[in-house]
Amino acid sequence: MEVVIVPDAKAGGELIAEAMAQLLRRKPDALLGVATGSTPLPIYEALAAKVRTGAVDASRARIAQLDEYVGLPAEHPESYRSVLRREVLEPLGIGMSAFMGPDGTAADVQAACEAYDAALAEAGGVDLQLLGIGTDGHIGFNEPCSSLASRTRIKTLTEQTRVDNARFFDGDISQVPHHVITQGIGTILEARHLVLLATGEGKADAVAATVEGPVAAVCPASALQLHPHATVVVDEGAASKLKLADYFRHTYANKPDWQGI
Ligand SMILES: N[C@@H]1[C@@H](O)[C@H](O)[C@@H](COP(=O)(O)O)O[C@@H]1O
């Protein structure tokens, strides 16, 4: 696992957007796994800016969703499908025909989950998967004690996650669904490159457990330690509880320029 400490969220967004741009220059139809939440927004803004200036062409990119609320109609403004359409597809000029995600309104949720895992494999697998992290260490919606081998499936949210996400529902927790579909941890680990961005002191404990704690289902993000190409990008606040921060700074500062993340 590589840990990159950046000065702020904007710098993290720029670094990751450049890695995505480099991938798209190599593989224009790359399958990009995208995450929701506030944290990845600087990545999407930086990538959209590159598209606008012609620094990269994202028109052939394909987009895969990480997770979704169960029961919200697809057109609900806070369904993750709607959020991603607004925040990723439209700014990058990518049509919905290049988008894939689980169906949160399916009558048979389990079948929809299995169909999504199969579709990801059929599409050749995710090339680069963006991840945020919950305050409890969750990735996607894999809450603590999710199996590290899990596949896409339905999960029940913890109250903390519902409280954290109520801000997207007018601060009204009663509007936050209890159930979600999420790519499993085993599914996520199949992506070729995992890039987790965490910003702010509120994520510092979760980041420390992810990077320096044991691999343990109680901190789902710690599964990144099992991946051969995982990059954790953190700002100073999110890095503030890392005991090895100086080591990570030194290693990244002395990395060969050509290597990227
Ligand atoms: N399902 C999403 C996660 O993918 C995201 O990482 C997390 C953190 O969100 P934020 O970046 O807003 O802190 O929120 C939700 O739970």
Coordinates of C-alpha atoms and ligand atoms in Angstrom, one line a residue:
M1 CA 0.0 0.0 0.0
E2 CA 1.3 3.4 -0.9
V3 CA 0.3 6.4 1.3
V4 CA 0.6 9.9 -0.2
I5 CA 0.2 12.8 2.1
V6 CA -1.0 15.9 0.3
P7 CA -1.4 19.5 1.7
D8 CA -5.2 19.6 1.1
A9 CA -8.2 18.1 -0.6
K10 CA -7.6 20.1 -3.8
A11 CA -4.1 18.7 -4.1
G12 CA -5.4 15.2 -3.5
G13 CA -8.1 15.7 -6.2
E14 CA -5.5 16.9 -8.7
L15 CA -3.1 14.0 -8.0
I16 CA -5.8 11.4 -8.5
A17 CA -7.4 13.1 -11.5
E18 CA -4.0 13.1 -13.2
A19 CA -3.6 9.4 -12.5
M20 CA -7.1 8.9 -14.1
A21 CA -6.1 11.0 -17.0
Q22 CA -2.9 9.0 -17.5
L23 CA -5.0 5.8 -17.5
L24 CA -7.4 7.2 -20.1
R25 CA -4.5 8.3 -22.3
R26 CA -3.3 4.7 -22.2
K27 CA -6.7 3.1 -22.3
P28 CA -9.4 5.4 -23.6
D29 CA -12.3 3.0 -22.7
A30 CA -11.0 2.3 -19.2
L31 CA -13.7 1.2 -16.7
L32 CA -13.5 3.8 -13.9
G33 CA -15.1 2.8 -10.6
V34 CA -16.5 5.9 -8.9
A35 CA -17.6 6.7 -5.4
T36 CA -20.1 9.1 -3.9
G37 CA -19.8 11.3 -0.8
S38 CA -18.2 14.7 -0.5
T39 CA -14.6 13.5 -0.5
P40 CA -14.2 12.6 -4.2
L41 CA -15.7 15.9 -5.5
P42 CA -12.3 17.6 -5.9
I43 CA -11.2 14.6 -8.1
Y44 CA -14.2 15.0 -10.4
E45 CA -13.7 18.8 -10.6
A46 CA -10.0 18.4 -11.5
L47 CA -10.8 15.7 -14.1
A48 CA -13.6 17.7 -15.6
A49 CA -11.2 20.7 -15.9
K50 CA -8.7 18.5 -17.8
V51 CA -11.5 17.4 -20.1
R52 CA -12.5 21.1 -20.7
T53 CA -8.9 22.1 -21.6
G54 CA -8.4 19.1 -23.8
A55 CA -5.7 17.6 -21.6
V56 CA -7.6 14.4 -21.7
D57 CA -10.5 12.9 -23.6
A58 CA -12.9 11.0 -21.4
S59 CA -15.6 10.5 -24.0
R60 CA -14.9 6.7 -24.3
A61 CA -14.5 6.1 -20.6
R62 CA -16.9 3.7 -18.9
I63 CA -18.2 4.3 -15.4
A64 CA -19.1 1.7 -12.7
Q65 CA -21.0 2.5 -9.6
L66 CA -19.7 1.4 -6.2
D67 CA -22.9 1.3 -4.2
E68 CA -26.6 2.4 -4.1
Y69 CA -29.5 2.9 -1.8
V70 CA -32.2 0.3 -1.9
G71 CA -35.7 1.6 -2.5
L72 CA -34.9 5.1 -3.8
P73 CA -36.2 5.6 -7.3
A74 CA -33.4 6.0 -9.8
E75 CA -34.5 9.5 -10.5
H76 CA -34.5 10.5 -6.8
P77 CA -31.9 13.3 -6.6
E78 CA -30.0 11.5 -3.9
S79 CA -29.9 8.0 -5.5
Y80 CA -26.3 7.4 -6.2
R81 CA -27.1 6.9 -9.8
S82 CA -28.5 10.5 -9.9
V83 CA -25.5 11.8 -7.9
L84 CA -23.0 10.2 -10.3
R85 CA -24.9 11.5 -13.3
R86 CA -24.7 15.0 -12.0
E87 CA -21.2 14.9 -10.5
V88 CA -19.3 12.6 -12.9
L89 CA -21.0 11.7 -16.1
E90 CA -22.4 15.1 -17.2
P91 CA -19.2 17.1 -16.4
L92 CA -17.1 14.5 -18.2
G93 CA -19.4 14.4 -21.2
I94 CA -20.1 10.7 -20.7
G95 CA -23.6 9.3 -21.7
M96 CA -25.6 6.9 -19.5
S97 CA -25.0 4.1 -22.0
A98 CA -21.4 4.0 -20.7
F99 CA -22.7 3.7 -17.1
M100 CA -23.2 0.6 -15.1
G101 CA -24.6 0.2 -11.6
P102 CA -26.7 -2.1 -9.4
D103 CA -30.5 -1.7 -9.6
G104 CA -31.6 -0.4 -6.2
T105 CA -35.2 -0.8 -7.1
A106 CA -35.1 -4.4 -8.2
A107 CA -37.8 -6.7 -6.9
D108 CA -35.2 -9.4 -6.4
V109 CA -32.3 -7.5 -4.8
Q110 CA -30.1 -10.6 -4.5
A111 CA -30.4 -11.3 -8.2
A112 CA -29.6 -7.7 -9.0
C113 CA -26.5 -7.9 -6.9
E114 CA -25.3 -11.1 -8.6
A115 CA -26.1 -9.6 -12.0
Y116 CA -24.0 -6.6 -11.2
D117 CA -21.0 -8.6 -10.2
A118 CA -21.3 -10.6 -13.4
A119 CA -21.6 -7.5 -15.5
L120 CA -18.4 -6.0 -14.0
A121 CA -16.6 -9.2 -14.9
E122 CA -18.1 -9.2 -18.3
A123 CA -17.0 -5.6 -18.9
G124 CA -13.4 -6.7 -18.2
G125 CA -13.2 -5.6 -14.6
V126 CA -12.7 -2.2 -13.1
D127 CA -9.4 -0.5 -14.1
L128 CA -9.3 2.1 -11.3
Q129 CA -11.6 2.1 -8.4
L130 CA -12.0 5.3 -6.4
L131 CA -12.9 4.9 -2.7
G132 CA -13.8 7.2 0.1
I133 CA -13.9 6.0 3.7
G134 CA -16.6 6.2 6.4
T135 CA -15.8 7.4 9.9
D136 CA -16.1 3.7 10.9
G137 CA -13.7 2.5 8.2
H138 CA -16.3 1.4 5.7
I139 CA -15.6 1.4 2.0
G140 CA -18.5 1.5 -0.4
F141 CA -21.2 0.5 2.1
N142 CA -19.3 -2.4 3.6
E143 CA -19.9 -1.6 7.2
P144 CA -17.6 -3.0 10.0
C145 CA -17.4 -6.8 10.1
S146 CA -18.3 -7.2 6.5
S147 CA -16.6 -10.3 5.1
L148 CA -13.4 -9.5 3.5
A149 CA -14.4 -12.0 0.8
S150 CA -17.9 -10.5 0.3
R151 CA -19.5 -10.0 -3.1
T152 CA -22.0 -7.4 -4.2
R153 CA -25.0 -7.8 -1.8
I154 CA -27.6 -6.0 0.3
K155 CA -26.4 -4.4 3.6
T156 CA -28.0 -2.7 6.5
L157 CA -26.5 0.7 7.4
T158 CA -25.3 1.5 10.8
E159 CA -27.0 4.4 12.6
Q160 CA -23.7 6.3 12.4
T161 CA -23.6 6.1 8.6
R162 CA -27.2 7.2 8.4
V163 CA -26.5 10.1 10.7
D164 CA -23.4 11.0 8.5
N165 CA -25.4 10.8 5.3
A166 CA -28.5 12.7 6.6
R167 CA -26.9 15.9 5.4
F168 CA -27.8 14.8 1.8
F169 CA -31.4 14.4 2.9
D170 CA -32.2 17.8 4.3
G171 CA -30.6 16.7 7.6
D172 CA -33.6 14.4 8.1
I173 CA -32.4 10.9 9.1
S174 CA -35.8 9.4 8.6
Q175 CA -35.3 9.9 4.8
V176 CA -32.0 8.0 4.8
P177 CA -32.7 4.4 3.6
H178 CA -31.7 1.6 6.0
H179 CA -30.7 -0.7 3.2
V180 CA -28.1 -0.4 0.4
I181 CA -26.5 -2.5 -2.3
T182 CA -22.7 -2.4 -2.2
Q183 CA -19.9 -4.0 -4.2
G184 CA -18.5 -6.5 -1.7
I185 CA -14.9 -6.2 -0.4
G186 CA -13.9 -9.2 -2.5
T187 CA -15.5 -7.4 -5.6
I188 CA -13.7 -4.2 -4.8
L189 CA -10.3 -6.0 -4.5
E190 CA -10.7 -7.3 -8.1
A191 CA -10.2 -3.8 -9.5
R192 CA -6.7 -3.3 -10.9
H193 CA -5.9 -0.2 -9.0
L194 CA -7.6 1.0 -5.8
V195 CA -7.3 4.7 -4.9
L196 CA -8.7 5.8 -1.6
L197 CA -9.0 9.5 -0.8
A198 CA -9.6 10.7 2.8
T199 CA -9.7 14.3 3.9
G200 CA -10.2 16.0 7.3
E201 CA -9.4 15.1 10.9
G202 CA -12.7 13.3 11.2
K203 CA -11.2 10.5 9.1
A204 CA -7.9 10.3 11.0
D205 CA -8.8 7.3 13.2
A206 CA -10.3 5.3 10.3
V207 CA -7.2 6.1 8.1
A208 CA -4.8 5.0 10.9
A209 CA -6.7 1.7 11.3
T210 CA -6.7 1.2 7.6
V211 CA -3.0 1.8 7.0
E212 CA -1.3 0.8 10.3
G213 CA -3.8 -1.5 11.9
P214 CA -4.2 -5.2 11.3
V215 CA -6.2 -6.5 8.3
A216 CA -9.5 -7.0 10.0
A217 CA -13.1 -7.0 9.0
V218 CA -13.9 -4.6 11.9
C219 CA -12.1 -2.0 9.7
P220 CA -13.2 -2.9 6.1
A221 CA -10.8 -0.5 4.5
S222 CA -7.9 -2.4 6.0
A223 CA -8.6 -5.0 3.2
L224 CA -6.6 -2.6 0.9
Q225 CA -3.5 -4.0 2.6
L226 CA -4.3 -7.2 0.6
H227 CA -4.3 -5.5 -2.8
P228 CA -1.1 -5.4 -4.9
H229 CA -1.8 -1.8 -6.1
A230 CA -3.6 0.3 -3.5
T231 CA -3.0 4.0 -3.0
V232 CA -4.2 5.9 0.0
V233 CA -4.2 9.7 -0.5
V234 CA -4.7 11.7 2.6
D235 CA -4.6 15.4 3.6
E236 CA -2.8 16.6 6.7
G237 CA -5.9 16.3 8.8
A238 CA -6.7 12.7 7.8
A239 CA -3.0 11.8 8.2
S240 CA -2.8 13.3 11.6
K241 CA -2.9 9.9 13.5
L242 CA -0.4 8.1 11.3
K243 CA 2.6 7.0 13.3
L244 CA 4.6 6.5 10.1
A245 CA 3.7 9.8 8.5
D246 CA 7.3 10.9 8.1
Y247 CA 8.2 7.6 6.5
F248 CA 5.4 8.0 4.0
R249 CA 6.4 11.6 3.2
H250 CA 10.0 10.5 2.7
T251 CA 9.1 7.6 0.4
Y252 CA 6.8 9.6 -1.8
A253 CA 9.2 12.5 -2.0
N254 CA 12.0 10.1 -3.3
K255 CA 9.8 8.2 -5.7
P256 CA 11.0 8.1 -9.3
D257 CA 9.1 10.8 -11.2
W258 CA 8.0 8.5 -14.0
Q259 CA 6.2 6.1 -11.6
G260 CA 3.0 8.0 -10.9
I261 CA 0.8 6.6 -8.1
Ligands
LIG1 N1 -21.2 5.0 0.5 C1 -20.5 6.2 0.7 C2 -19.0 5.9 0.7 O1 -18.6 5.4 -0.5 C3 -18.3 7.1 1.1 O2 -16.9 6.8 1.1 C4 -18.7 7.5 2.5 C5 -17.9 8.7 3.0 O3 -18.5 9.9 2.5 P1 -17.8 11.3 2.6 O4 -16.7 11.3 1.6 O5 -18.8 12.3 2.3 O6 -17.2 11.5 4.0 O7 -20.1 7.9 2.4 C6 -20.9 6.9 2.0 O8 -21.1 6.0 3.0

